[in-house]
PDB file of C-alpha atoms in Angstrom:
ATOM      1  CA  UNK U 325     143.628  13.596 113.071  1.00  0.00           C
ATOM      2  CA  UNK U 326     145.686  15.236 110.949  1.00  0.00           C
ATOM      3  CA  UNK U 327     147.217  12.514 107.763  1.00  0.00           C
ATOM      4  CA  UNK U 328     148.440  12.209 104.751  1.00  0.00           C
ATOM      5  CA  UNK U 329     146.441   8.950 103.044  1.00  0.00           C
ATOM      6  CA  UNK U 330     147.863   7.333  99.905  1.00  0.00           C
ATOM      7  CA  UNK U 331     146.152   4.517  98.100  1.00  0.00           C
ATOM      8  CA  UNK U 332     146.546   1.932  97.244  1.00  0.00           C
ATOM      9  CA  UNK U 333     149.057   0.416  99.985  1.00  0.00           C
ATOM     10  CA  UNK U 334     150.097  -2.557  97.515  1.00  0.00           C
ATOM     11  CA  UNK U 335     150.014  -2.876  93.904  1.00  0.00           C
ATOM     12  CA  UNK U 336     151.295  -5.051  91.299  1.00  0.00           C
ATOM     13  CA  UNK U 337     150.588  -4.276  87.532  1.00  0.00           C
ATOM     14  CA  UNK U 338     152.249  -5.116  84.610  1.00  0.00           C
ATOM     15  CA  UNK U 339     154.176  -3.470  82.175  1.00  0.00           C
ATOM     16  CA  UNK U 340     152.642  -0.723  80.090  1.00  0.00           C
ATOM     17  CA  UNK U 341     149.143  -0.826  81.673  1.00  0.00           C
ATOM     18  CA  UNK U 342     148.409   2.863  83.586  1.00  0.00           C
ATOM     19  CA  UNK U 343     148.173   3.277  87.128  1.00  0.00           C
ATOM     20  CA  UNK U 344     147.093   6.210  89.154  1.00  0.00           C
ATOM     21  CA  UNK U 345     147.988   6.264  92.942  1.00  0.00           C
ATOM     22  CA  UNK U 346     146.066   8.885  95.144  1.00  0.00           C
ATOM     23  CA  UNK U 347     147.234  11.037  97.553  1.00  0.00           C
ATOM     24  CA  UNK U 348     144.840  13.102  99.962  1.00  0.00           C
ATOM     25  CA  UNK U 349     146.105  15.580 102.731  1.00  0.00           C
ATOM     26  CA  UNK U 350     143.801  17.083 105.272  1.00  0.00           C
ATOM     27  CA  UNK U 351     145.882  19.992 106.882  1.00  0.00           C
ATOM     28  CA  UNK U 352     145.092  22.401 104.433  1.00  0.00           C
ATOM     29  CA  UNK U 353     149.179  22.797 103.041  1.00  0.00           C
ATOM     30  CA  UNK U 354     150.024  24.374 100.153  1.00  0.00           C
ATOM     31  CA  UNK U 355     152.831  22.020  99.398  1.00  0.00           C
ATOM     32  CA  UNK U 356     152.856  18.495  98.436  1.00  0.00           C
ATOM     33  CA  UNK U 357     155.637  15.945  96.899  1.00  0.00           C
ATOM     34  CA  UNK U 358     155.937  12.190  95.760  1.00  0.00           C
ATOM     35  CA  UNK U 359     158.870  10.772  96.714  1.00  0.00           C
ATOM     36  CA  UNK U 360     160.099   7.350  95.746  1.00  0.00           C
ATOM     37  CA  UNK U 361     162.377   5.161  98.012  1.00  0.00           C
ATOM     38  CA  UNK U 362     165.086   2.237  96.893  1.00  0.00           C
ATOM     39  CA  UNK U 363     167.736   0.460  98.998  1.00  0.00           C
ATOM     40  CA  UNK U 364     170.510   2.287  99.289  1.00  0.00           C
ATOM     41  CA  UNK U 365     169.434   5.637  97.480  1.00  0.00           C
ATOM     42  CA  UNK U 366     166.704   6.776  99.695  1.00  0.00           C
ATOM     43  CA  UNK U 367     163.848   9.176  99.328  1.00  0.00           C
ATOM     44  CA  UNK U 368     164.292  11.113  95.608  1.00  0.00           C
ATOM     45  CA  UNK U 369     161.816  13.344  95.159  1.00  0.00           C
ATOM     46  CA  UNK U 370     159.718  13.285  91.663  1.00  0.00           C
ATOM     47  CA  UNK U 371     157.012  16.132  91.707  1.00  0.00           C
ATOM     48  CA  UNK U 372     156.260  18.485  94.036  1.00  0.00           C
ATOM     49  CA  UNK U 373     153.445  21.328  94.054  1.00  0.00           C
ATOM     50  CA  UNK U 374     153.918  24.883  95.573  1.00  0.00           C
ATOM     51  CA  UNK U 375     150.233  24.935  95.353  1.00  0.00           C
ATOM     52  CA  UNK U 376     147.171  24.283  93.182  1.00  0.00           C
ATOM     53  CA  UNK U 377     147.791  24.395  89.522  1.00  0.00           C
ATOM     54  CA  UNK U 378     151.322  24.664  90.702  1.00  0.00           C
ATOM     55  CA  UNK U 379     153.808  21.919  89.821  1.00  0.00           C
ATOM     56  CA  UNK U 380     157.673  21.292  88.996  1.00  0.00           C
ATOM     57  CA  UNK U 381     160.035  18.379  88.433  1.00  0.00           C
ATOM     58  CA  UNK U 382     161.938  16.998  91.452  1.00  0.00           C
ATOM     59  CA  UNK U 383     165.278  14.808  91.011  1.00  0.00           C
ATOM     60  CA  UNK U 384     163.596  11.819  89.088  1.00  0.00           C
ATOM     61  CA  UNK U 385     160.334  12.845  87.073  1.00  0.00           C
ATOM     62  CA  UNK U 386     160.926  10.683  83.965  1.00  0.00           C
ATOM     63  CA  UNK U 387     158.489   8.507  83.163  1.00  0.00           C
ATOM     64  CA  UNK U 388     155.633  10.089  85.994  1.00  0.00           C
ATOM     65  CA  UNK U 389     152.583  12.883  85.602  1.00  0.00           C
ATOM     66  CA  UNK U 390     151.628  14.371  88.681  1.00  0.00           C
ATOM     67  CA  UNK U 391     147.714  17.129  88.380  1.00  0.00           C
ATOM     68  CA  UNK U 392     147.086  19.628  91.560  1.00  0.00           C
ATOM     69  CA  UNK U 393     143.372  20.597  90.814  1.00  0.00           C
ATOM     70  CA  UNK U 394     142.712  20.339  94.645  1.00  0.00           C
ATOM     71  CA  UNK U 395     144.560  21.552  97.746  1.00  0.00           C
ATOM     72  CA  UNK U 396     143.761  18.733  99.236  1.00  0.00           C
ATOM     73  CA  UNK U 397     144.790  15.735  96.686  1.00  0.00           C
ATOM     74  CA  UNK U 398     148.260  15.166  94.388  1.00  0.00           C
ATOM     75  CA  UNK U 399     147.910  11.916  92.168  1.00  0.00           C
ATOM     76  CA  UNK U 400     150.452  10.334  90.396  1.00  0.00           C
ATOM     77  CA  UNK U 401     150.224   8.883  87.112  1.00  0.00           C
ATOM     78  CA  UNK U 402     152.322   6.690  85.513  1.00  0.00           C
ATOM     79  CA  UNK U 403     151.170   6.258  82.035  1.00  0.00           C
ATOM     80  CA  UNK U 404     153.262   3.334  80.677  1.00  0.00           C
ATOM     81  CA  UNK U 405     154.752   1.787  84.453  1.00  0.00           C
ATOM     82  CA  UNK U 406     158.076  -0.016  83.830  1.00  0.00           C
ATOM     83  CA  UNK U 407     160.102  -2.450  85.616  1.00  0.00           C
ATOM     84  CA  UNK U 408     162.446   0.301  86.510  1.00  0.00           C
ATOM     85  CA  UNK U 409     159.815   1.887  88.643  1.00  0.00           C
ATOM     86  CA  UNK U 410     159.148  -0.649  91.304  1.00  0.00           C
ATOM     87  CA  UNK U 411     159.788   1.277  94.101  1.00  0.00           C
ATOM     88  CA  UNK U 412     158.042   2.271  97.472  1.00  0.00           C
ATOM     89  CA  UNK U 413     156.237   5.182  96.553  1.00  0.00           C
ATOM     90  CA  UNK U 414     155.918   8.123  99.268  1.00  0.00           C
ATOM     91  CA  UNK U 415     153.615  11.300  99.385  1.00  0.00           C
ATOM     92  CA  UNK U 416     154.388  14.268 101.490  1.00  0.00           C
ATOM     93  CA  UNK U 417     152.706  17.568 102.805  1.00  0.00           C
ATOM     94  CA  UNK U 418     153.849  20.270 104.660  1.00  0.00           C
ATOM     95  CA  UNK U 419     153.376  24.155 104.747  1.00  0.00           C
ATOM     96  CA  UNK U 420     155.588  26.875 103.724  1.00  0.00           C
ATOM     97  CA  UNK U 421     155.162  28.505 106.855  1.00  0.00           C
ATOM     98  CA  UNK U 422     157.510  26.168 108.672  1.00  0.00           C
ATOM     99  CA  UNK U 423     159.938  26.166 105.019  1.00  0.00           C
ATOM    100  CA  UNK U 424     158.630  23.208 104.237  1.00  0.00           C
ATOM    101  CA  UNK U 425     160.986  21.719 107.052  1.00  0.00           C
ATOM    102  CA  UNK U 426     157.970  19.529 108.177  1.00  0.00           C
ATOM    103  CA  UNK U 427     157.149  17.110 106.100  1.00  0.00           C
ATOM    104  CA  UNK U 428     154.225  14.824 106.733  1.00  0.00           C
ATOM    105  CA  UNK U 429     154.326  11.198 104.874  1.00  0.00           C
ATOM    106  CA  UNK U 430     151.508   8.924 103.928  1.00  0.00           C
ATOM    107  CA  UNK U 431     152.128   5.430 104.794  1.00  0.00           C
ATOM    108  CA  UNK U 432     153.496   4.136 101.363  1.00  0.00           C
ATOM    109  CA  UNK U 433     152.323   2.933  98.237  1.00  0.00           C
ATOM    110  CA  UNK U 434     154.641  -0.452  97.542  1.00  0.00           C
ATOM    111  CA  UNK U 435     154.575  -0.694  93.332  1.00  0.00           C
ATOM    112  CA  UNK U 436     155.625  -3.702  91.259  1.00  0.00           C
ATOM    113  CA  UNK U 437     155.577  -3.382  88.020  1.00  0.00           C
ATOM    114  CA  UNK U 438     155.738  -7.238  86.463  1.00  0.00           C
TER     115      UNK U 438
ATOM    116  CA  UNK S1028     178.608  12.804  94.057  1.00  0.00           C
ATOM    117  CA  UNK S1029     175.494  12.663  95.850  1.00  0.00           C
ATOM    118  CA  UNK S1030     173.972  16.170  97.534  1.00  0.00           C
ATOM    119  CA  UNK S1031     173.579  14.323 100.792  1.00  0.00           C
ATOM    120  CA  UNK S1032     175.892  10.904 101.807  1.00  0.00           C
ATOM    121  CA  UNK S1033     174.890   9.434 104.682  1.00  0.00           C
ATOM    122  CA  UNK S1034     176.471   5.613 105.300  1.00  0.00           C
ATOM    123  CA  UNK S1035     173.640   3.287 105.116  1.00  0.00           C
ATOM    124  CA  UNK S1036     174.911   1.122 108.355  1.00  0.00           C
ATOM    125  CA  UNK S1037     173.522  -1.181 109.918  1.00  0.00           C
ATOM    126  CA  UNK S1038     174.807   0.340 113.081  1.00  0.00           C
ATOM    127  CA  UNK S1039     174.209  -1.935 116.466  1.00  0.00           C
ATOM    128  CA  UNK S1040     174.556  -0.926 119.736  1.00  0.00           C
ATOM    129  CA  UNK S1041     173.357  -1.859 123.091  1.00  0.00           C
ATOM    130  CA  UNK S1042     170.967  -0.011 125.059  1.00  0.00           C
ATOM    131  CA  UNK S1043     172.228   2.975 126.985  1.00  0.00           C
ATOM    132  CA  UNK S1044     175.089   4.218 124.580  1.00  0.00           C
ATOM    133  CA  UNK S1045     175.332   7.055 122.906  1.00  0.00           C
ATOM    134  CA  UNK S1046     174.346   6.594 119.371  1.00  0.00           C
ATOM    135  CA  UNK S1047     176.491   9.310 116.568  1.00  0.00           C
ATOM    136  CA  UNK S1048     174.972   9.457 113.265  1.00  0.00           C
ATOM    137  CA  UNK S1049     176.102  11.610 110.497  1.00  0.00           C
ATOM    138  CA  UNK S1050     175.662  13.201 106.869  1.00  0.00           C
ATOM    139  CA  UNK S1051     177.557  15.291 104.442  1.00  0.00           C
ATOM    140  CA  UNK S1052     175.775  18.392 102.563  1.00  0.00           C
ATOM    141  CA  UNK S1053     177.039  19.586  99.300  1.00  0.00           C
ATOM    142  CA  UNK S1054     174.109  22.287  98.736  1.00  0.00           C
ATOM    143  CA  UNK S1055     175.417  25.596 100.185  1.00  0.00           C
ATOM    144  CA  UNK S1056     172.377  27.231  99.155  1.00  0.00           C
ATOM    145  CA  UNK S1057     170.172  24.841 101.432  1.00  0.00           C
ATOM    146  CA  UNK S1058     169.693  26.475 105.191  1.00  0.00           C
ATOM    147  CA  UNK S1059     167.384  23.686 106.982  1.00  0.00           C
ATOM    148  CA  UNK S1060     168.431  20.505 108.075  1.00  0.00           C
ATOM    149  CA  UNK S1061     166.268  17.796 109.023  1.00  0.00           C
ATOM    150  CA  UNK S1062     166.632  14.417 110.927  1.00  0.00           C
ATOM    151  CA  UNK S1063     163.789  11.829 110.050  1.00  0.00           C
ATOM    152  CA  UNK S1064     163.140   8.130 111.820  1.00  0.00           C
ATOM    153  CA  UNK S1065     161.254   5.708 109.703  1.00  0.00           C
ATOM    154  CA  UNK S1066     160.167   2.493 111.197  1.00  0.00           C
ATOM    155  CA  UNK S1067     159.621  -0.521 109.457  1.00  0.00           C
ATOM    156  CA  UNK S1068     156.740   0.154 106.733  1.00  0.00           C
ATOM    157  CA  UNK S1069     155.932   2.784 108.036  1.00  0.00           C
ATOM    158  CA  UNK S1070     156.424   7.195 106.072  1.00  0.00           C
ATOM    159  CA  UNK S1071     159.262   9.077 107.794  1.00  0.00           C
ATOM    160  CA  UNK S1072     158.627  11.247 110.936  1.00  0.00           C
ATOM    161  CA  UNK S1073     160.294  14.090 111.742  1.00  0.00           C
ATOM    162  CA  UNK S1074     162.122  14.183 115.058  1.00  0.00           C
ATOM    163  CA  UNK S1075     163.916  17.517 114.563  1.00  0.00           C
ATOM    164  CA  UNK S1076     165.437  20.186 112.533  1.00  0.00           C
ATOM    165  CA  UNK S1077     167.795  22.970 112.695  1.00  0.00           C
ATOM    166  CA  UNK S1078     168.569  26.298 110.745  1.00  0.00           C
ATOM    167  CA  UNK S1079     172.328  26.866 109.597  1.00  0.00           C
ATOM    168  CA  UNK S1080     174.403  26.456 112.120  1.00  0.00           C
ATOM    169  CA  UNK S1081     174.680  25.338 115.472  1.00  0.00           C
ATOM    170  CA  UNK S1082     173.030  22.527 118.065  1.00  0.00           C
ATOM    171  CA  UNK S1083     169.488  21.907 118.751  1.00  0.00           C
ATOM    172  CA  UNK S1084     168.112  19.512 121.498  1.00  0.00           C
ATOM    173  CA  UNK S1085     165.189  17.561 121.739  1.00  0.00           C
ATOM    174  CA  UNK S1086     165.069  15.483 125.181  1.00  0.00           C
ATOM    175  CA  UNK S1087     167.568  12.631 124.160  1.00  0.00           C
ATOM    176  CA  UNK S1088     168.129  13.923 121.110  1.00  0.00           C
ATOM    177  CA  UNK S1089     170.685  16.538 119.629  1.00  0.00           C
ATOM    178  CA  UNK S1090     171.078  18.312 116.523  1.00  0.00           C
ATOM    179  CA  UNK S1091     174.326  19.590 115.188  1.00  0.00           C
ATOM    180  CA  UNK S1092     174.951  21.273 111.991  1.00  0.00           C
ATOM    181  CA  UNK S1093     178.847  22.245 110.940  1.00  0.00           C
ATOM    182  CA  UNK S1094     178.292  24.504 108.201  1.00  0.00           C
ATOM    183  CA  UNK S1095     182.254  24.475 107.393  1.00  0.00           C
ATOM    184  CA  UNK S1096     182.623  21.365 106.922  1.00  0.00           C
ATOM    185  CA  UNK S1097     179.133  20.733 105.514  1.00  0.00           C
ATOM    186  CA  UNK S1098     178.705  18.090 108.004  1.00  0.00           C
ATOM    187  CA  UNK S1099     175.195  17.249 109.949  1.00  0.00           C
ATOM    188  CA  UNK S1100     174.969  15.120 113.448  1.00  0.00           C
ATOM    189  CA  UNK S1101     172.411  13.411 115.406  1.00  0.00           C
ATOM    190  CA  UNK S1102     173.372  12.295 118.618  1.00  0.00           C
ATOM    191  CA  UNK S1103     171.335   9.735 120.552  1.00  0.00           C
ATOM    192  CA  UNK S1104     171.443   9.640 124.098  1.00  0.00           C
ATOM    193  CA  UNK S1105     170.838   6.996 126.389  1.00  0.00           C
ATOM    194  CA  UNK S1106     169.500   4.789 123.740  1.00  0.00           C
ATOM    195  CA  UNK S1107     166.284   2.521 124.089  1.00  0.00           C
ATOM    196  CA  UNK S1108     165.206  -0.822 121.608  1.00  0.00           C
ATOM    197  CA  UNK S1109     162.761   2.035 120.798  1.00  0.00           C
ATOM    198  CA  UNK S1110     164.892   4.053 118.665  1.00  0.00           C
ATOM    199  CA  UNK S1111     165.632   1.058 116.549  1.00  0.00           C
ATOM    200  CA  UNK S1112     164.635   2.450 113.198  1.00  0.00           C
ATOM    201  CA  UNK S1113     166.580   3.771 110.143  1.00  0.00           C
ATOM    202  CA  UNK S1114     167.119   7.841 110.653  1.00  0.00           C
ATOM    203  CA  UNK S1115     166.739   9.894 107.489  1.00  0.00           C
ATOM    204  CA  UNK S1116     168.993  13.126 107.276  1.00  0.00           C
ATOM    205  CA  UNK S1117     167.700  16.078 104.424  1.00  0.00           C
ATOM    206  CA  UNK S1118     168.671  19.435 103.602  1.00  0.00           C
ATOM    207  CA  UNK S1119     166.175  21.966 102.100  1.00  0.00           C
ATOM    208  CA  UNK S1120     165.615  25.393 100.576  1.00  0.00           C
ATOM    209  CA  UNK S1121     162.022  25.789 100.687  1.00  0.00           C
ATOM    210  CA  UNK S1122     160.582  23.436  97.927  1.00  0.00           C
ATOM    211  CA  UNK S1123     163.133  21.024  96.650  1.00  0.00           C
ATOM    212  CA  UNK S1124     164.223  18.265  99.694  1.00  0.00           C
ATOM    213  CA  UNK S1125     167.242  16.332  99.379  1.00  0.00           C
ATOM    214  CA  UNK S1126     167.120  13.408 101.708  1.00  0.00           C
ATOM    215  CA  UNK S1127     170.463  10.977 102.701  1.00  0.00           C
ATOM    216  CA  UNK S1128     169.925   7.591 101.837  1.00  0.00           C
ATOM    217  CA  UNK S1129     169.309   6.560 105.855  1.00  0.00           C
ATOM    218  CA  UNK S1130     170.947   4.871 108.699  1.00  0.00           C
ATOM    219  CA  UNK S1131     169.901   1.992 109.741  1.00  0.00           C
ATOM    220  CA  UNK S1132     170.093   1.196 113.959  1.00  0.00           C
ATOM    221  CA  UNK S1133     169.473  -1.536 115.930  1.00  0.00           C
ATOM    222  CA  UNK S1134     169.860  -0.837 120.032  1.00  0.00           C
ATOM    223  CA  UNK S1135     169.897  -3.985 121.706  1.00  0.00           C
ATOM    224  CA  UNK S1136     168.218  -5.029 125.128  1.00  0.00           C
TER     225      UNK S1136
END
């Protein structure tokens, strides 16, 4: 089945203390992003990766890392979490074949940072 | 300004009507246009999309991009308590995604 699987579903951490949240794809795509998602601003995109060793800022990078050593996974880091970035926390795939127009999401990653 | 304004809603309507949602695009440069449905906690899906211009349709559903007045459409028809979700409209180039901040509906039985 093909998925997008992001771990872990829920997390609450507290300020300062680093947090990596995984993000595996099994349909072989080049591209990958990490979206985050607020009430009434939607999805804004942080990272995204064209392909491995490939990254570049989306709309809202401050304050996140994002590595692509593997096709297959796209972590993201967030060395010193803040308040600020409790959010719902969405990874995507999709292949540059189709422009990217196709966009599979994992199921979430809900953050609080405390 | 916002790339992509989409009113948030909530929209209600009964079962059976014809549900209208719509965006506004300020990215010329941007030639796909997507409509996503997210239900509750769960990732978008996408239900369709459409290159510049013109309507696409999907069984109920239909696509409609007006590149002069940079405006996007998703008409719903015949609406089910199935399609309750909040719809996602975005506008890409390639790499960089710019999504509307949603609609939420709610189609009554």
């Amino acid at each position: 089945e093909a998925q997008v699987t992001q771990n872990p579903r829920y997390l609450i951490t507290v300020t300062g203390k680093k947090l990596t949240v995984t993000c595996s794809q099994n349909m072989n795509h080049e591209y990958m992003s990490w979206y985050r998602q607020d009430p009434g601003l939607g999805l804004r995109q942080i990272y995204y990766s064209m392909n491995v060793e490939v990254t570049d800022k989306g709309d809202v990078p401050e304050g996140y890392k994002v590595s692509r050593k593997e096709k297959r996974n796209f972590p993201l880091i967030l060395e010193s979490p803040s308040p600020n970035q409790t959010s719902l926390y969405f990874c995507a795939s999709s292949s540059p074949r189709t422009m990217n127009t196709e966009a599979f999401f994992g199921q979430g990653t809900r953050l609080t940072v405390v | 300004q916002k790339e992509v304004e989409q009113d948030p809603g909530p929209l209600s309507v009964p079962e059976g009507a014809i549900v209208s949602l719509n965006c506004t695009y300020s990215n010329s440069a941007f030639q796909y246009f997507m409509w996503y449905r997210q239900y509750s906690r769960k990732g978008p899906e996408l239900l369709m999309y459409t290159y510049s211009s013109g309507n696409k349709e999907d069984g109920r559903f239909t696509a409609q991009v007006d590149k002069s007045s940079k405006y996007i459409s998703l008409f719903i028809r015949d609406s089910q308590p199935s399609d309750s979700a909040t719809y996602l409209c975005a506008n890409t180039g390639g790499f960089k995604t710019i999504f509307g901040a949603g609609t939420r509906l709610f189609v009554k039985a």
